[in-house]
Tab-separated table of C-alpha atoms in Angstrom:
chain	number	residue	atom	x	y	z
A	1	MET	CA	-0.075	-0.029	-0.017
A	2	CYS	CA	1.068	3.588	-0.601
A	3	ASN	CA	1.280	5.573	2.609
A	4	ASN	CA	1.381	8.948	0.863
A	5	CYS	CA	-1.300	8.373	-1.730
A	6	ASP	CA	-4.747	9.906	-1.743
A	7	TYR	CA	-6.241	6.875	-3.417
A	8	THR	CA	-5.441	3.137	-4.153
A	9	ILE	CA	-7.050	1.555	-7.195
A	10	HIS	CA	-6.850	-2.250	-6.795
A	11	GLY	CA	-6.061	-4.566	-9.708
A	12	ARG	CA	-9.552	-6.058	-9.502
A	13	GLN	CA	-10.825	-2.626	-10.672
A	14	HIS	CA	-9.733	-3.190	-14.235
A	15	HIS	CA	-11.353	-3.236	-17.658
A	16	PHE	CA	-10.557	-4.219	-21.245
A	17	GLY	CA	-10.504	-1.525	-23.946
A	18	TRP	CA	-11.531	2.104	-23.822
A	19	ASP	CA	-15.324	2.814	-23.408
A	20	ASN	CA	-16.687	6.159	-22.233
A	21	SER	CA	-19.665	4.444	-20.702
A	22	PHE	CA	-17.544	2.598	-18.067
A	23	VAL	CA	-18.420	3.491	-14.454
A	24	PRO	CA	-15.436	5.230	-12.848
A	25	ALA	CA	-13.515	3.259	-10.274
A	26	GLU	CA	-12.939	6.512	-8.400
A	27	ARG	CA	-13.581	10.233	-8.717
A	28	VAL	CA	-10.555	12.354	-7.797
A	29	ALA	CA	-9.604	15.985	-7.492
A	30	PRO	CA	-6.901	17.333	-9.832
A	31	GLY	CA	-3.466	17.008	-8.349
A	32	SER	CA	-4.325	13.718	-6.477
A	33	THR	CA	-1.647	11.047	-5.936
A	34	ILE	CA	-2.965	7.668	-6.865
A	35	GLU	CA	-1.512	4.175	-6.419
A	36	PHE	CA	-2.553	1.862	-9.353
A	37	GLN	CA	-2.214	-1.862	-8.756
A	38	CYS	CA	-1.912	-3.232	-12.308
A	39	LEU	CA	-2.274	-6.718	-13.689
A	40	ASP	CA	0.295	-7.888	-16.246
A	41	SER	CA	-0.646	-7.799	-19.999
A	42	SER	CA	-1.775	-11.482	-19.800
A	43	GLY	CA	-4.370	-10.587	-17.226
A	44	GLY	CA	-2.741	-12.991	-14.766
A	45	GLN	CA	-2.794	-15.935	-17.188
A	46	LEU	CA	1.005	-16.181	-17.075
A	47	GLN	CA	2.560	-16.658	-13.647
A	48	ALA	CA	6.051	-17.316	-12.260
A	49	ASP	CA	5.518	-21.130	-12.640
A	50	SER	CA	3.951	-20.956	-16.124
A	51	THR	CA	5.286	-23.079	-19.013
A	52	VAL	CA	5.260	-22.671	-22.737
A	53	ALA	CA	2.011	-24.645	-22.873
A	54	ASP	CA	0.275	-21.733	-21.084
A	55	VAL	CA	1.251	-19.401	-23.929
A	56	ALA	CA	-0.557	-21.579	-26.409
A	57	ARG	CA	-3.716	-21.492	-24.220
A	58	LEU	CA	-3.865	-17.652	-23.737
A	59	ASP	CA	-7.356	-16.232	-23.872
A	60	PHE	CA	-7.048	-13.042	-25.937
A	61	ALA	CA	-10.433	-11.771	-24.618
A	62	THR	CA	-8.700	-11.141	-21.291
A	63	VAL	CA	-5.339	-9.702	-22.219
A	64	ASN	CA	-4.172	-6.072	-21.848
A	65	PRO	CA	-6.268	-5.189	-18.837
A	66	VAL	CA	-5.988	-1.543	-17.601
A	67	THR	CA	-6.721	-0.353	-14.087
A	68	GLY	CA	-9.362	2.315	-13.726
A	69	PRO	CA	-11.026	4.365	-15.100
A	70	ILE	CA	-10.521	7.482	-13.019
A	71	PHE	CA	-12.900	10.435	-13.297
A	72	VAL	CA	-10.886	13.613	-12.728
A	73	GLU	CA	-13.076	16.422	-11.426
A	74	GLY	CA	-13.198	19.385	-13.710
A	75	ALA	CA	-11.550	17.729	-16.671
A	76	GLU	CA	-13.472	18.631	-19.836
A	77	PRO	CA	-13.070	17.938	-23.563
A	78	GLY	CA	-10.282	20.104	-24.983
A	79	ASP	CA	-8.225	19.943	-21.794
A	80	ALA	CA	-5.023	18.094	-21.351
A	81	LEU	CA	-4.584	15.714	-18.376
A	82	LYS	CA	-1.163	16.032	-16.805
A	83	VAL	CA	0.048	12.699	-15.469
A	84	THR	CA	3.335	12.397	-13.552
A	85	ILE	CA	4.636	8.905	-12.895
A	86	GLU	CA	6.355	8.901	-9.466
A	87	MET	CA	7.497	5.337	-8.677
A	88	PHE	CA	6.977	1.662	-9.328
A	89	LYS	CA	6.784	-1.359	-7.005
A	90	PRO	CA	7.845	-4.304	-9.197
A	91	SER	CA	6.773	-7.848	-8.435
A	92	GLY	CA	10.094	-9.618	-8.811
A	93	PHE	CA	9.004	-11.705	-11.750
A	94	GLY	CA	8.100	-11.097	-15.430
A	95	TRP	CA	7.819	-12.969	-18.706
A	96	THR	CA	8.696	-12.673	-22.297
A	97	ALA	CA	6.748	-14.750	-24.837
A	98	ASN	CA	6.561	-15.505	-28.508
A	99	ILE	CA	2.789	-15.751	-29.151
A	100	PRO	CA	1.982	-17.569	-32.384
A	101	GLY	CA	0.475	-15.235	-34.958
A	102	PHE	CA	1.214	-12.091	-33.003
A	103	GLY	CA	3.940	-9.519	-33.349
A	104	LEU	CA	6.179	-8.280	-36.091
A	105	LEU	CA	8.050	-11.557	-36.560
A	106	ALA	CA	5.004	-13.879	-36.541
A	107	ASP	CA	5.942	-15.366	-39.970
A	108	ASP	CA	9.472	-16.174	-38.908
A	109	PHE	CA	8.735	-17.621	-35.418
A	110	LYS	CA	5.639	-19.666	-35.519
A	111	GLU	CA	6.051	-21.725	-32.384
A	112	PRO	CA	5.250	-20.523	-28.871
A	113	ALA	CA	8.109	-19.701	-26.581
A	114	LEU	CA	8.312	-18.458	-22.924
A	115	ASN	CA	11.011	-17.070	-20.719
A	116	ILE	CA	10.217	-16.448	-17.054
A	117	TRP	CA	12.316	-13.690	-15.528
A	118	LYS	CA	13.110	-13.454	-11.821
A	119	TYR	CA	14.875	-10.419	-10.349
A	120	ASP	CA	15.397	-8.470	-7.169
A	121	ALA	CA	12.407	-6.103	-6.951
A	122	ALA	CA	14.208	-3.886	-4.336
A	123	SER	CA	17.624	-3.422	-5.919
A	124	LEU	CA	16.519	-3.814	-9.565
A	125	GLU	CA	19.908	-5.337	-10.415
A	126	PRO	CA	20.040	-6.453	-14.053
A	127	ALA	CA	18.131	-9.637	-14.691
A	128	LEU	CA	19.984	-12.720	-15.907
A	129	PHE	CA	19.161	-14.277	-19.268
A	130	GLY	CA	20.891	-17.573	-19.672
A	131	LYS	CA	24.344	-17.871	-18.202
A	132	ASN	CA	25.951	-14.709	-19.620
A	133	ALA	CA	23.410	-12.084	-20.626
A	134	ARG	CA	22.294	-9.360	-18.193
A	135	VAL	CA	19.290	-7.101	-18.913
A	136	PRO	CA	19.096	-3.765	-17.186
A	137	LEU	CA	15.782	-3.035	-15.463
A	138	LYS	CA	13.842	0.199	-15.867
A	139	PRO	CA	10.176	-0.220	-14.903
A	140	PHE	CA	7.727	1.729	-17.117
A	141	VAL	CA	4.080	1.959	-18.140
A	142	GLY	CA	3.105	0.152	-21.323
A	143	THR	CA	-0.587	1.263	-21.707
A	144	ILE	CA	-1.862	4.589	-20.562
A	145	GLY	CA	-4.650	6.777	-21.720
A	146	ASN	CA	-8.106	8.420	-21.507
A	147	ALA	CA	-11.452	7.390	-22.895
A	148	LEU	CA	-12.286	8.346	-26.478
A	149	ALA	CA	-15.130	10.612	-27.460
A	150	GLU	CA	-16.585	7.992	-29.803
A	151	LYS	CA	-19.158	5.711	-28.221
A	152	GLY	CA	-18.647	1.911	-27.893
A	153	HIS	CA	-15.694	-0.372	-27.093
A	154	HIS	CA	-12.219	0.424	-28.542
A	155	SER	CA	-9.159	-1.691	-28.178
A	156	VAL	CA	-6.311	-0.388	-26.000
A	157	VAL	CA	-3.625	-1.961	-28.355
A	158	PRO	CA	-3.237	0.703	-31.033
A	159	PRO	CA	-1.760	4.010	-29.881
A	160	ARG	CA	-4.341	6.731	-30.296
A	161	ARG	CA	-4.633	10.475	-29.888
A	162	VAL	CA	-5.771	9.908	-26.188
A	163	GLY	CA	-3.004	7.290	-25.491
A	164	GLY	CA	-3.061	3.497	-25.693
A	165	ASN	CA	-0.526	0.691	-25.724
A	166	LEU	CA	2.414	3.078	-26.284
A	167	ASP	CA	5.127	0.755	-24.968
A	168	ILE	CA	7.649	3.540	-24.715
A	169	ARG	CA	10.301	2.663	-22.210
A	170	ASP	CA	10.798	6.339	-21.230
A	171	LEU	CA	7.357	6.304	-19.450
A	172	ALA	CA	9.300	5.572	-16.324
A	173	ALA	CA	9.444	7.159	-12.861
A	174	GLY	CA	9.948	10.946	-13.152
A	175	THR	CA	8.146	11.241	-16.468
A	176	THR	CA	5.261	13.635	-17.083
A	177	LEU	CA	2.805	12.845	-19.861
A	178	TYR	CA	0.054	15.085	-21.209
A	179	LEU	CA	-2.997	13.279	-22.595
A	180	PRO	CA	-5.877	14.958	-24.496
A	181	VAL	CA	-9.171	14.883	-22.780
A	182	GLU	CA	-12.230	13.971	-24.947
A	183	VAL	CA	-14.949	13.189	-22.360
A	184	ALA	CA	-15.911	14.773	-19.032
A	185	GLY	CA	-13.658	13.476	-16.249
A	186	ALA	CA	-11.050	12.172	-18.771
A	187	LEU	CA	-11.721	8.516	-17.592
A	188	PHE	CA	-8.028	7.731	-17.210
A	189	SER	CA	-6.643	4.233	-17.018
A	190	VAL	CA	-3.192	2.543	-16.904
A	191	GLY	CA	-1.778	-0.942	-17.152
A	192	ASP	CA	0.691	-3.256	-18.956
A	193	THR	CA	3.586	-2.311	-16.705
A	194	HIS	CA	6.976	-3.617	-17.696
A	195	ALA	CA	10.194	-4.244	-15.696
A	196	ALA	CA	12.337	-3.752	-18.843
A	197	GLN	CA	12.209	-3.305	-22.564
A	198	GLY	CA	14.234	-2.013	-25.419
A	199	ASP	CA	13.109	0.612	-27.967
A	200	GLY	CA	10.036	-1.291	-28.994
A	201	GLU	CA	8.292	-4.671	-28.855
A	202	VAL	CA	8.576	-7.241	-31.559
A	203	CYS	CA	7.001	-10.390	-30.154
A	204	GLY	CA	4.193	-9.100	-27.915
């Protein structure tokens, strides 16, 4: 729990896709500090003890959950929502998977693959890959945004004018992001947090 936060939004308060008809998880004043407890992009389907067989069984209807939405009092269409990312509390485990039929290299790598990462969540020392490789850790937000003005359900995956699955590794602690507001209250949500990534994502 966050001792200095005004609100905590639990991981169970999540949704799939953007939809301006969603009931807000919380209504907050501008300038509030909020702790978001986020599920991973598999929606909890992949765990520290998962195997490659679990990758083949992924239910795509429950991937890419985002925590929220948050109604920001006073936010109106035409405004910009200022979001400052203060810190992360990583879990100590993560995963990298090749999901058949998904990603930029789907035609070249057709079989599922899975690597489970374990790391020190306190020190964030580089994570080991195999016997010799070390991957530096820099937690960041993968999916972040506001609800669209258009009615109906919209996927979080494509980046949009209001945000989306941006997967920019610089959305780390200390970063401030300005997101266009298209509906009253903004209806802000966040998820798909990463422990590490390069300049992009090729396998999902």
